[in-house]
Amino acid sequence: MTALIFDCDGVLADTERDGHLPAFNQMFEEFGLPVRWSEEEYGRKLAISGGKERMASLLTENFVRGAGLPTDPEGQRETVAEWHRRKTEIYTEMVAAGRLPGRPGVARIVAAALDAGWALVVASTSSEASVRAVLEHVVGAGQAGRFALVLAGDVVEKKKPAPDIYQLAIACLGVESGEGLVIEDSRNGMLAAVGADLTCVVTVSSYTEREDFSEAVLVVSSLGDPDGERTKVLANEGVPDPEGYVGLDDLQACLSVRSVHGR
């Protein structure tokens, strides 16, 4: 059995700039917090995996005092959890309204992989509600229901770039690492995949196109579509270049060209 594992944000849909960022800022406004993240600042926050973790990075002594927030660790955890619940509600409403279209080729690849008997997984540091909303919006509820696993949020203690979520995915599926291929969009996600000894293909997103993906087997602008956006190959470690769009045969070829990093 071949396992195809998708990250969510930036892979299924380019959600960060037009989804998560405005949802964070609307939540900040609703709670009367003295912060609004610009596109540039949010780009820097993406180095921190997980929405709650990004919000917790605000909790400096000066910010806590100025915003009148709890000073004890438990009170701060509850506050961040409340912020995150509201942010997730805002974000899922945006997804349901169709404001975040799926990335080129995702629905096509999902349909082909399911027909071929591959096991499909989503592995993301975003909340499960957010991930399921995006997945169903991009591929449809029927296809989403055929995914073997959706691993999201706090399902593992250490988030990307730690390999834990991908190690959990292959353990749950009962497959060997050589049978698993990950599609990621960020360096942190790629490092998590490679750290789990999985082959990684990168489809760069609006915030990650300048990151270092030297450990990936194939780096492309998108998966592309035959009658839509064409794939631009940005880096290739020996796989035949896709002819305009990435097909299931291209992903199968990637499994035979393992990127070697630290071994």
Coordinates of C-alpha atoms in Angstrom, one line a residue:
M1 CA 0.0 0.0 0.0
T2 CA 1.2 3.5 -0.9
A3 CA 0.5 6.3 1.5
L4 CA 0.0 9.8 0.2
I5 CA 0.2 12.4 3.0
F6 CA -0.9 16.0 2.6
D7 CA -0.1 19.0 4.7
C8 CA -3.1 21.3 4.8
D9 CA -2.3 25.0 4.9
G10 CA -0.4 26.0 1.7
V11 CA -0.9 22.5 0.2
L12 CA -4.7 21.8 0.0
A13 CA -5.3 25.6 -0.3
D14 CA -3.2 28.7 0.0
T15 CA -4.8 29.6 3.3
E16 CA -2.3 31.6 5.2
R17 CA -2.5 35.1 3.6
D18 CA -6.2 35.2 2.8
G19 CA -7.5 32.9 5.6
H20 CA -5.6 32.5 8.8
L21 CA -4.1 36.0 8.8
P22 CA -7.4 37.9 8.6
A23 CA -9.0 35.4 11.0
F24 CA -6.3 36.1 13.6
N25 CA -6.7 39.8 13.1
Q26 CA -10.5 39.7 13.4
M27 CA -10.2 37.7 16.6
F28 CA -7.6 40.2 18.0
E29 CA -10.1 43.0 17.3
E30 CA -13.0 41.2 18.8
F31 CA -11.1 40.6 22.0
G32 CA -9.8 44.2 22.1
L33 CA -6.2 43.1 21.9
P34 CA -3.6 45.7 20.9
V35 CA -2.1 43.8 18.0
R36 CA -2.7 43.4 14.2
W37 CA -0.3 41.3 12.2
S38 CA 0.8 42.6 8.9
E39 CA 1.4 40.2 6.0
E40 CA 5.2 40.6 6.6
E41 CA 4.9 40.0 10.4
Y42 CA 2.7 37.0 9.9
G43 CA 5.2 35.6 7.5
R44 CA 7.7 35.6 10.3
K45 CA 5.2 34.0 12.7
L46 CA 4.9 31.1 10.4
A47 CA 8.2 29.9 11.6
I48 CA 6.2 28.9 14.7
S49 CA 4.2 25.7 14.0
G50 CA 0.6 25.8 15.4
G51 CA -1.9 28.7 15.8
K52 CA -2.0 28.5 19.6
E53 CA 1.8 28.6 19.7
R54 CA 1.8 31.7 17.4
M55 CA -0.7 33.4 19.7
A56 CA 1.3 32.4 22.8
S57 CA 4.4 34.1 21.4
L58 CA 2.6 37.5 22.0
L59 CA 2.6 36.9 25.8
T60 CA 5.6 39.0 26.7
E61 CA 5.5 40.6 30.1
N62 CA 4.7 44.0 28.6
F63 CA 1.9 42.7 26.4
V64 CA 0.3 40.8 29.2
R65 CA 0.4 43.8 31.5
G66 CA -0.8 46.2 28.8
A67 CA -3.7 44.0 27.7
G68 CA -4.7 43.1 31.3
L69 CA -4.2 39.4 30.7
P70 CA -3.7 36.6 33.4
T71 CA -0.1 36.4 34.6
D72 CA -0.3 32.7 35.7
P73 CA 0.5 29.9 33.3
E74 CA -2.8 28.2 33.6
G75 CA -4.7 31.4 33.1
Q76 CA -2.7 32.2 30.0
R77 CA -3.3 28.7 28.6
E78 CA -7.0 29.2 29.0
T79 CA -6.9 32.6 27.5
V80 CA -5.0 31.4 24.4
A81 CA -7.4 28.4 24.1
E82 CA -10.4 30.9 24.1
W83 CA -8.7 33.0 21.4
H84 CA -8.0 30.0 19.3
R85 CA -11.6 28.7 19.5
R86 CA -12.9 32.0 18.2
K87 CA -10.2 32.3 15.5
T88 CA -11.1 28.8 14.3
E89 CA -14.8 29.7 14.1
I90 CA -14.0 32.8 12.0
Y91 CA -11.7 30.8 9.8
T92 CA -14.1 27.9 9.2
E93 CA -16.8 30.4 8.3
M94 CA -14.5 31.8 5.7
V95 CA -13.8 28.4 4.3
A96 CA -17.6 27.5 4.2
A97 CA -18.2 30.8 2.3
G98 CA -15.9 29.6 -0.5
R99 CA -13.2 32.3 0.1
L100 CA -10.3 29.9 0.0
P101 CA -10.2 27.9 -3.3
G102 CA -8.2 24.7 -3.4
R103 CA -4.8 24.7 -5.0
P104 CA -4.5 23.5 -8.6
G105 CA -4.3 19.7 -9.0
V106 CA -5.2 18.7 -5.5
A107 CA -8.7 17.4 -6.2
R108 CA -7.5 15.6 -9.3
I109 CA -4.6 13.9 -7.5
V110 CA -6.8 12.9 -4.6
A111 CA -9.4 11.3 -7.0
A112 CA -6.6 9.4 -8.9
A113 CA -4.9 8.2 -5.7
L114 CA -8.2 6.9 -4.2
D115 CA -9.0 5.1 -7.4
A116 CA -5.6 3.5 -7.4
G117 CA -6.1 2.2 -3.8
W118 CA -3.6 4.5 -2.2
A119 CA -4.1 5.4 1.5
L120 CA -4.6 9.2 1.9
V121 CA -3.9 11.2 5.0
V122 CA -3.8 14.8 6.0
A123 CA -1.2 15.7 8.7
S124 CA -1.3 19.3 9.9
T125 CA -0.6 21.4 12.9
S126 CA -3.8 23.4 12.4
S127 CA -6.9 22.6 14.4
E128 CA -8.9 19.5 13.3
A129 CA -12.0 21.6 12.6
S130 CA -10.0 23.9 10.3
V131 CA -8.4 21.1 8.5
R132 CA -11.6 19.1 7.9
A133 CA -13.3 22.3 6.7
V134 CA -10.6 22.9 4.1
L135 CA -10.4 19.2 3.1
E136 CA -14.1 18.9 2.5
H137 CA -14.2 22.3 0.6
V138 CA -11.3 21.4 -1.7
V139 CA -12.1 17.7 -2.5
G140 CA -15.8 17.4 -1.6
A141 CA -17.3 15.7 1.4
G142 CA -17.5 12.3 -0.3
Q143 CA -13.8 12.2 -1.2
A144 CA -12.8 13.6 2.2
G145 CA -14.7 10.8 3.8
R146 CA -12.5 8.3 2.0
F147 CA -9.3 9.6 3.6
A148 CA -7.7 7.0 5.9
L149 CA -6.7 9.6 8.6
V150 CA -6.9 13.2 9.4
L151 CA -4.2 14.1 12.0
A152 CA -4.4 17.6 13.2
G153 CA -3.8 20.1 16.0
D154 CA -2.4 18.7 19.3
V155 CA -2.4 15.0 18.2
V156 CA 1.3 15.0 18.9
E157 CA 3.2 16.9 21.5
K158 CA 6.0 18.1 19.3
K159 CA 4.9 19.9 16.1
K160 CA 6.7 20.4 12.8
P161 CA 9.7 20.5 12.1
A162 CA 9.7 17.6 14.6
P163 CA 8.8 14.4 12.7
D164 CA 6.3 13.1 15.2
I165 CA 3.1 13.7 13.2
Y166 CA 4.5 11.9 10.2
Q167 CA 5.8 9.1 12.3
L168 CA 2.4 8.7 13.8
A169 CA 0.8 8.7 10.3
I170 CA 2.8 5.8 9.1
A171 CA 2.5 3.9 12.4
C172 CA -1.3 4.2 12.2
L173 CA -1.3 3.0 8.6
G174 CA 1.1 0.2 9.3
V175 CA 3.3 1.1 6.3
E176 CA 7.0 1.4 5.9
S177 CA 8.6 4.8 5.4
G178 CA 9.6 3.9 1.8
E179 CA 5.9 3.5 1.0
G180 CA 5.0 7.0 2.1
L181 CA 5.1 10.3 0.2
V182 CA 4.4 13.7 1.7
I183 CA 3.3 16.8 -0.1
E184 CA 4.4 19.9 1.8
D185 CA 4.8 23.6 1.2
S186 CA 7.2 24.8 3.9
R187 CA 10.7 24.0 5.1
N188 CA 9.4 23.1 8.6
G189 CA 7.0 20.6 7.0
M190 CA 9.6 19.2 4.7
L191 CA 12.0 18.7 7.6
A192 CA 9.3 16.9 9.5
A193 CA 8.7 14.6 6.6
V194 CA 12.4 13.9 5.9
G195 CA 12.9 13.4 9.6
A196 CA 10.4 10.6 9.5
D197 CA 12.3 9.1 6.6
L198 CA 9.6 9.9 4.1
T199 CA 9.9 11.1 0.6
C200 CA 8.8 14.7 0.2
V201 CA 7.5 16.7 -2.7
V202 CA 7.1 20.5 -2.2
T203 CA 4.4 22.7 -3.8
V204 CA 5.6 26.2 -2.8
S205 CA 3.0 28.6 -1.5
S206 CA 2.8 32.4 -1.3
Y207 CA 4.8 32.6 2.0
T208 CA 7.3 29.8 1.3
E209 CA 8.6 30.2 -2.3
R210 CA 12.0 31.5 -1.1
E211 CA 12.6 28.8 1.5
D212 CA 15.3 26.2 1.2
F213 CA 13.9 22.9 0.0
S214 CA 17.2 21.1 -0.9
E215 CA 16.1 17.9 1.0
A216 CA 13.0 17.5 -1.2
V217 CA 12.9 15.1 -4.2
L218 CA 10.8 17.5 -6.3
V219 CA 9.9 21.2 -5.8
V220 CA 7.1 22.7 -8.0
S221 CA 5.1 25.8 -8.2
S222 CA 1.9 23.7 -7.9
L223 CA 0.5 20.3 -8.9
G224 CA -1.0 22.0 -11.9
D225 CA -4.0 20.9 -14.0
P226 CA -4.2 19.7 -17.7
D227 CA -6.7 22.5 -18.5
G228 CA -5.6 25.1 -16.0
E229 CA -2.5 26.3 -14.3
R230 CA 0.7 24.6 -15.5
T231 CA 3.4 23.2 -13.2
K232 CA 6.7 25.0 -13.1
V233 CA 9.5 22.8 -11.8
L234 CA 11.7 24.7 -9.4
A235 CA 14.1 21.9 -8.3
N236 CA 14.4 18.2 -9.2
E237 CA 16.5 15.5 -7.6
G238 CA 16.3 13.0 -10.5
V239 CA 12.6 12.6 -11.2
P240 CA 11.6 13.1 -14.8
D241 CA 10.0 16.5 -15.1
P242 CA 6.2 16.5 -15.1
E243 CA 4.8 17.5 -18.5
G244 CA 2.7 20.5 -17.5
Y245 CA 1.2 19.0 -14.4
V246 CA 2.0 16.5 -11.7
G247 CA 0.3 13.1 -12.2
L248 CA 0.1 10.0 -10.0
D249 CA 2.8 8.4 -12.1
D250 CA 5.1 11.4 -11.2
L251 CA 4.5 10.9 -7.5
Q252 CA 5.1 7.2 -7.9
A253 CA 8.5 8.0 -9.6
C254 CA 9.3 10.3 -6.6
L255 CA 9.2 7.3 -4.3
S256 CA 12.0 5.7 -6.2
V257 CA 14.2 8.8 -5.9
R258 CA 14.8 9.2 -2.2
S259 CA 16.3 12.5 -1.1
V260 CA 19.3 11.8 1.2
H261 CA 19.7 14.0 4.1
G262 CA 22.0 13.2 7.0
R263 CA 22.3 9.5 6.1

